[in-house]
């Protein structure tokens, strides 16, 4: 995983753990779509989903 992917993964985890409002998650996901390729985006989302209990 690239450093920017790791950064976004940590942002998603932090927002989820802090019960972020939907607006914050939409903002993070929007930035991810802007900054990452489709494959990189999918890798972050899959890793995030697999890391949740």
mmCIF file of C-alpha atoms in Angstrom:
data_model
loop_
_atom_site.group_PDB
_atom_site.id
_atom_site.type_symbol
_atom_site.label_atom_id
_atom_site.label_comp_id
_atom_site.label_asym_id
_atom_site.label_seq_id
_atom_site.Cartn_x
_atom_site.Cartn_y
_atom_site.Cartn_z
ATOM 1 C CA UNK A 1 0.000 0.000 0.000
ATOM 2 C CA UNK A 2 1.301 3.462 -0.850
ATOM 3 C CA UNK A 3 1.710 6.147 1.819
ATOM 4 C CA UNK A 4 -1.331 8.072 0.570
ATOM 5 C CA UNK A 5 -3.441 4.913 0.677
ATOM 6 C CA UNK A 6 -2.316 4.292 4.245
ATOM 7 C CA UNK A 7 -3.174 7.886 5.129
ATOM 8 C CA UNK A 8 -6.706 7.510 3.792
ATOM 9 C CA UNK A 9 -7.131 4.139 5.487
ATOM 10 C CA UNK A 10 -6.218 5.722 8.818
ATOM 11 C CA UNK A 11 -8.587 8.635 8.166
ATOM 12 C CA UNK A 12 -11.436 6.209 7.463
ATOM 13 C CA UNK A 13 -10.668 4.153 10.567
ATOM 14 C CA UNK A 14 -10.465 7.248 12.745
ATOM 15 C CA UNK A 15 -13.707 8.694 11.407
ATOM 16 C CA UNK A 16 -15.485 5.359 11.835
ATOM 17 C CA UNK A 17 -14.182 4.860 15.391
ATOM 18 C CA UNK A 18 -15.268 8.384 16.314
ATOM 19 C CA UNK A 19 -18.760 7.774 14.922
ATOM 20 C CA UNK A 20 -18.260 10.437 12.285
ATOM 21 C CA UNK A 21 -21.252 12.042 10.723
ATOM 22 C CA UNK A 22 -22.027 10.993 7.169
ATOM 23 C CA UNK A 23 -20.797 14.341 5.901
ATOM 24 C CA UNK A 24 -17.256 13.686 7.122
ATOM 25 C CA UNK A 25 -17.187 10.229 5.543
ATOM 26 C CA UNK A 26 -18.464 11.656 2.244
ATOM 27 C CA UNK A 27 -15.713 14.294 2.383
ATOM 28 C CA UNK A 28 -13.012 11.659 2.977
ATOM 29 C CA UNK A 29 -14.354 9.372 0.252
ATOM 30 C CA UNK A 30 -14.616 12.287 -2.186
ATOM 31 C CA UNK A 31 -10.999 13.216 -1.569
ATOM 32 C CA UNK A 32 -9.990 9.595 -2.031
ATOM 33 C CA UNK A 33 -11.742 9.458 -5.409
ATOM 34 C CA UNK A 34 -9.941 12.638 -6.429
ATOM 35 C CA UNK A 35 -6.481 11.563 -5.246
ATOM 36 C CA UNK A 36 -6.392 7.813 -5.942
ATOM 37 C CA UNK A 37 -6.825 5.630 -8.988
ATOM 38 C CA UNK A 38 -9.836 3.318 -9.045
ATOM 39 C CA UNK A 39 -7.649 0.336 -8.118
ATOM 40 C CA UNK A 40 -6.012 2.214 -5.227
ATOM 41 C CA UNK A 41 -9.415 3.382 -4.003
ATOM 42 C CA UNK A 42 -10.775 -0.163 -4.100
ATOM 43 C CA UNK A 43 -7.754 -1.498 -2.209
ATOM 44 C CA UNK A 44 -8.275 1.032 0.608
ATOM 45 C CA UNK A 45 -12.006 0.264 0.837
ATOM 46 C CA UNK A 46 -11.438 -3.500 0.824
ATOM 47 C CA UNK A 47 -8.725 -3.245 3.471
ATOM 48 C CA UNK A 48 -10.966 -1.026 5.595
ATOM 49 C CA UNK A 49 -13.882 -3.460 5.327
ATOM 50 C CA UNK A 50 -11.687 -6.462 6.156
ATOM 51 C CA UNK A 51 -10.130 -4.756 9.171
ATOM 52 C CA UNK A 52 -13.408 -4.056 10.924
ATOM 53 C CA UNK A 53 -14.535 -6.604 13.552
#
